[in-house]
CSV table of C-alpha atoms and ligand atoms in Angstrom, one decimal:
chain,number,residue,atom,x,y,z
J,1,MET,CA,187.3,138.6,214.9
J,2,ASN,CA,188.9,135.2,214.7
J,3,ILE,CA,190.5,134.5,218.0
J,4,ASN,CA,193.9,133.6,216.4
J,5,GLU,CA,194.0,137.0,214.8
J,6,LEU,CA,193.6,138.5,218.2
J,7,ILE,CA,196.3,136.4,219.9
J,8,LYS,CA,198.9,136.3,217.1
J,9,ASP,CA,200.4,139.6,218.2
J,10,ARG,CA,201.0,138.4,221.7
J,11,ARG,CA,204.7,137.9,222.1
J,12,THR,CA,207.3,138.1,224.8
J,13,ILE,CA,208.2,141.7,224.7
J,14,TYR,CA,211.2,142.7,226.8
J,15,ALA,CA,211.7,146.3,225.6
J,16,ILE,CA,209.1,148.1,227.6
J,17,THR,CA,208.6,151.7,228.7
J,18,LYS,CA,206.6,153.7,231.3
J,19,ASP,CA,204.4,155.2,228.5
J,20,ILE,CA,201.4,153.2,227.6
J,21,PRO,CA,198.7,154.2,225.0
J,22,VAL,CA,195.7,153.7,227.3
J,23,SER,CA,194.8,154.8,230.8
J,24,ASP,CA,195.5,152.8,234.0
J,25,GLU,CA,191.8,152.4,234.4
J,26,GLU,CA,191.6,150.5,231.0
J,27,VAL,CA,194.4,148.2,232.1
J,28,VAL,CA,192.8,147.5,235.4
J,29,LYS,CA,189.5,146.9,233.7
J,30,LEU,CA,191.0,144.4,231.3
J,31,ILE,CA,192.7,142.5,234.1
J,32,THR,CA,189.7,142.6,236.4
J,33,ASP,CA,187.3,141.4,233.6
J,34,ALA,CA,189.8,138.6,232.7
J,35,THR,CA,189.9,137.4,236.3
J,36,GLU,CA,186.2,137.2,236.3
J,37,LEU,CA,185.8,135.5,232.9
J,38,VAL,CA,188.6,132.9,233.0
J,39,PRO,CA,187.4,129.4,233.9
J,40,ASP,CA,188.5,127.5,237.0
J,41,ALA,CA,188.0,123.9,238.1
J,42,PHE,CA,184.7,123.4,240.0
J,43,ASN,CA,184.3,127.2,239.5
J,44,MET,CA,186.4,127.5,242.6
J,45,LYS,CA,187.5,131.1,241.9
J,46,SER,CA,191.0,130.5,243.2
J,47,GLN,CA,192.8,133.2,241.2
J,48,ARG,CA,194.2,136.3,242.7
J,49,VAL,CA,195.9,139.2,241.0
J,50,TYR,CA,197.9,142.2,242.2
J,51,ILE,CA,198.6,145.1,239.8
J,52,ALA,CA,201.7,147.1,240.6
J,53,LEU,CA,201.6,150.6,239.1
J,54,GLY,CA,203.5,153.9,239.8
J,55,GLU,CA,205.8,153.8,242.8
J,56,LYS,CA,204.8,150.3,243.6
J,57,GLN,CA,206.2,149.1,240.2
J,58,ASP,CA,209.7,150.6,241.0
J,59,GLN,CA,209.6,149.3,244.6
J,60,LEU,CA,208.6,145.8,243.4
J,61,TRP,CA,211.6,145.4,241.0
J,62,ASP,CA,214.0,146.9,243.6
J,63,ALA,CA,212.7,144.4,246.1
J,64,ILE,CA,213.1,141.6,243.6
J,65,TYR,CA,216.7,142.6,242.9
J,66,ASP,CA,217.4,142.8,246.7
J,67,ALA,CA,215.8,139.4,247.3
J,68,PHE,CA,218.5,137.8,245.1
J,69,GLY,CA,221.3,139.5,247.0
J,70,GLY,CA,223.1,140.6,243.9
J,71,LYS,CA,222.8,137.2,242.1
J,72,VAL,CA,220.7,138.6,239.2
J,73,ALA,CA,221.9,141.2,236.7
J,74,ARG,CA,220.8,144.7,237.6
J,75,GLU,CA,220.3,145.5,233.9
J,76,LYS,CA,217.8,142.7,233.5
J,77,ILE,CA,215.8,143.8,236.6
J,78,ASP,CA,216.0,147.4,235.4
J,79,SER,CA,214.5,146.4,232.0
J,80,PHE,CA,211.4,145.1,233.9
J,81,LYS,CA,211.4,148.1,236.2
J,82,ALA,CA,211.4,150.3,233.1
J,83,GLY,CA,207.9,149.1,232.4
J,84,HIS,CA,204.6,150.8,233.4
J,85,GLY,CA,203.5,148.1,235.7
J,86,THR,CA,203.6,144.5,236.7
J,87,VAL,CA,200.8,141.9,237.1
J,88,LEU,CA,201.4,139.5,240.0
J,89,TYR,CA,199.6,136.2,239.6
J,90,TYR,CA,198.6,134.2,242.7
J,91,TYR,CA,196.2,131.5,243.6
J,92,ASP,CA,194.6,131.1,247.0
J,93,LYS,CA,195.8,127.9,248.6
J,94,ALA,CA,193.0,128.0,251.3
J,95,ILE,CA,190.4,127.6,248.5
J,96,VAL,CA,192.3,124.8,246.9
J,97,GLU,CA,192.6,123.0,250.3
J,98,SER,CA,188.9,123.5,251.0
J,99,LEU,CA,188.0,121.9,247.7
J,100,GLN,CA,190.4,119.0,248.4
J,101,GLU,CA,188.5,118.4,251.6
J,102,GLN,CA,185.1,118.6,249.9
J,103,PHE,CA,186.1,116.3,247.0
J,104,PRO,CA,188.7,113.9,248.3
J,105,LEU,CA,188.6,111.7,245.1
J,106,TYR,CA,190.0,114.7,243.2
J,107,ALA,CA,192.2,116.0,246.0
J,108,ALA,CA,195.5,115.5,244.1
J,109,ASN,CA,194.2,117.4,241.0
J,110,PHE,CA,193.2,120.7,242.6
J,111,PRO,CA,196.7,122.3,242.9
J,112,THR,CA,197.3,121.5,239.2
J,113,TRP,CA,193.9,122.9,238.2
J,114,ALA,CA,194.6,126.1,240.1
J,115,GLN,CA,197.9,126.4,238.2
J,116,GLN,CA,196.2,125.7,234.9
J,117,SER,CA,193.5,128.3,235.6
J,118,ASN,CA,196.3,130.7,236.5
J,119,GLY,CA,198.0,130.0,233.2
J,120,MET,CA,194.7,130.7,231.3
J,121,LEU,CA,194.4,134.0,233.2
J,122,GLN,CA,198.1,134.9,232.4
J,123,PHE,CA,197.5,134.2,228.7
J,124,THR,CA,194.2,136.1,228.5
J,125,VAL,CA,195.8,139.2,230.1
J,126,TRP,CA,199.0,138.9,228.1
J,127,ALA,CA,197.0,138.8,224.8
J,128,GLY,CA,194.5,141.5,226.1
J,129,LEU,CA,197.4,143.9,227.0
J,130,ARG,CA,198.8,143.5,223.5
J,131,ASN,CA,195.4,144.2,222.0
J,132,LEU,CA,195.6,147.5,224.0
J,133,GLY,CA,199.0,148.3,222.4
J,134,ILE,CA,200.9,147.2,225.5
J,135,GLY,CA,203.9,144.7,225.5
J,136,ALA,CA,204.5,142.2,228.3
J,137,SER,CA,206.6,139.2,229.2
J,138,LEU,CA,206.2,136.4,231.8
J,139,GLN,CA,208.8,136.1,234.6
J,140,HIS,CA,209.3,133.6,237.4
J,141,TYR,CA,211.5,135.0,240.2
J,142,ASN,CA,209.3,133.1,242.7
J,143,PRO,CA,209.7,131.5,245.1
J,144,ILE,CA,212.9,133.5,246.1
J,145,ILE,CA,210.9,136.7,246.1
J,146,ASP,CA,207.8,135.5,247.8
J,147,ASP,CA,208.3,137.0,251.2
J,148,ALA,CA,209.6,140.3,250.0
J,149,VAL,CA,206.6,140.7,247.6
J,150,LYS,CA,204.2,139.6,250.3
J,151,ALA,CA,205.5,142.3,252.6
J,152,LEU,CA,205.4,145.0,249.9
J,153,PHE,CA,201.7,144.3,248.9
J,154,ASN,CA,200.4,143.0,252.2
J,155,VAL,CA,199.5,139.7,250.5
J,156,PRO,CA,197.8,137.0,252.7
J,157,ASP,CA,200.0,134.0,253.7
J,158,ASN,CA,197.7,131.6,251.9
J,159,TYR,CA,198.3,133.1,248.5
J,160,VAL,CA,200.8,131.3,246.3
J,161,LEU,CA,202.8,133.4,243.8
J,162,VAL,CA,202.8,131.8,240.3
J,163,ALA,CA,204.2,134.4,237.9
J,164,GLN,CA,205.1,138.1,237.4
J,165,MET,CA,204.2,139.9,234.2
J,166,PRO,CA,206.0,143.2,233.7
J,167,PHE,CA,204.2,145.3,231.0
J,168,GLY,CA,204.6,148.7,229.3
J,169,GLY,CA,204.8,150.7,226.1
J,170,ILE,CA,206.5,148.8,223.3
J,171,ALA,CA,210.0,150.1,222.5
J,172,GLU,CA,210.9,147.2,220.2
J,173,LEU,CA,209.1,144.2,218.9
J,174,PRO,CA,210.8,140.8,218.9
J,175,ALA,CA,211.9,139.0,215.7
J,176,GLU,CA,209.3,137.0,213.9
J,177,LYS,CA,208.8,133.5,215.2
J,178,GLU,CA,210.7,130.7,213.4
J,179,LYS,CA,208.5,128.7,211.1
J,180,GLU,CA,207.8,125.1,212.3
J,181,ASP,CA,206.1,122.1,210.9
J,182,ILE,CA,203.1,122.3,213.1
J,183,SER,CA,201.7,119.1,211.8
J,184,LEU,CA,204.2,117.3,214.1
J,185,ARG,CA,202.3,118.7,217.0
J,186,VAL,CA,198.7,118.6,215.8
J,187,THR,CA,197.0,115.3,215.0
J,188,VAL,CA,193.6,115.0,213.5
J,189,ALA,CA,191.7,111.8,213.8
J,190,LYS,CA,188.4,110.9,212.1
X,201,LIG,C1,204.8,128.7,231.6
X,201,LIG,C2,205.7,129.7,231.0
X,201,LIG,C3,206.8,130.1,231.7
X,201,LIG,C4,207.7,131.1,231.1
X,201,LIG,N1,208.7,131.6,231.9
X,201,LIG,C5,209.4,132.6,231.4
X,201,LIG,C6,210.4,133.3,232.2
X,201,LIG,O1,210.6,132.9,233.4
X,201,LIG,N2,211.1,134.3,231.7
X,201,LIG,C7,210.9,134.7,230.4
X,201,LIG,O2,211.6,135.6,229.9
X,201,LIG,N3,210.0,134.1,229.6
X,201,LIG,C8,209.2,133.1,230.1
X,201,LIG,N4,208.3,132.5,229.3
X,201,LIG,C9,208.1,133.0,227.9
X,201,LIG,C10,208.5,132.0,226.8
X,201,LIG,O3,209.9,131.9,226.8
X,201,LIG,C11,208.0,132.5,225.5
X,201,LIG,O4,206.6,132.6,225.6
X,201,LIG,C12,208.4,131.5,224.3
X,201,LIG,O5,209.7,131.6,224.1
X,201,LIG,C13,207.6,131.9,223.0
X,201,LIG,O6,207.9,133.3,222.7
X,201,LIG,P1,206.7,134.3,222.5
X,201,LIG,O7,206.1,134.6,223.9
X,201,LIG,O8,207.3,135.5,221.9
X,201,LIG,O9,205.6,133.7,221.6
X,201,LIG,C14,207.4,131.6,229.8
X,201,LIG,C15,206.3,131.1,229.1
X,201,LIG,C16,205.4,130.2,229.7
X,201,LIG,C17,204.2,129.8,228.9
């Protein structure tokens, strides 16, 4: 299959439910394989993922709501809590720092590279979930929620939270993307 055929259905899907068309094991396998396969600078293997399912999914979104002390809409948080699970994307700062020490000429680049690899992982999982019939979106309640989430999942202090991806059965698909003149953003030179 052409890769763009696979990724074209990946969209930001907010209307998600607890019912997914595959088993938890299939979801976990997809995310585990993606974590192994996605590239990372100097092959540093800096990416870390937590997958919240079942009770932990509900506890996560309640903790996120509480961390904001009422400053986020309950309905918005509940729309994510309504999903089957959430992928928490981290990178390990200790690995980044050790590479910075080993390769001082590139020191400034390693945190950016860790973020870039994290983005590649997010995208791979996002498209892969959609391929399993699961909808997802990408959320950024960090850094406000960092301590609460760390406590809930017993996350090491050196892990940096980058994004949260609530996912679930698809209750409603988003509207089609607006057409754009993509030639404004792609230049071919020969
Ligand atoms: C780096 C990045 C950060 C994003 N942050 C958020 C976010 O915090 N909340 C959200 O609802 N969507 C977020 N999105 C989703 C974008 O708004 C969305 O991908 C874009 O509008 C295109 O829509 P599509 O995903 O349906 O193609 C983010 C996407 C990217 C790539």
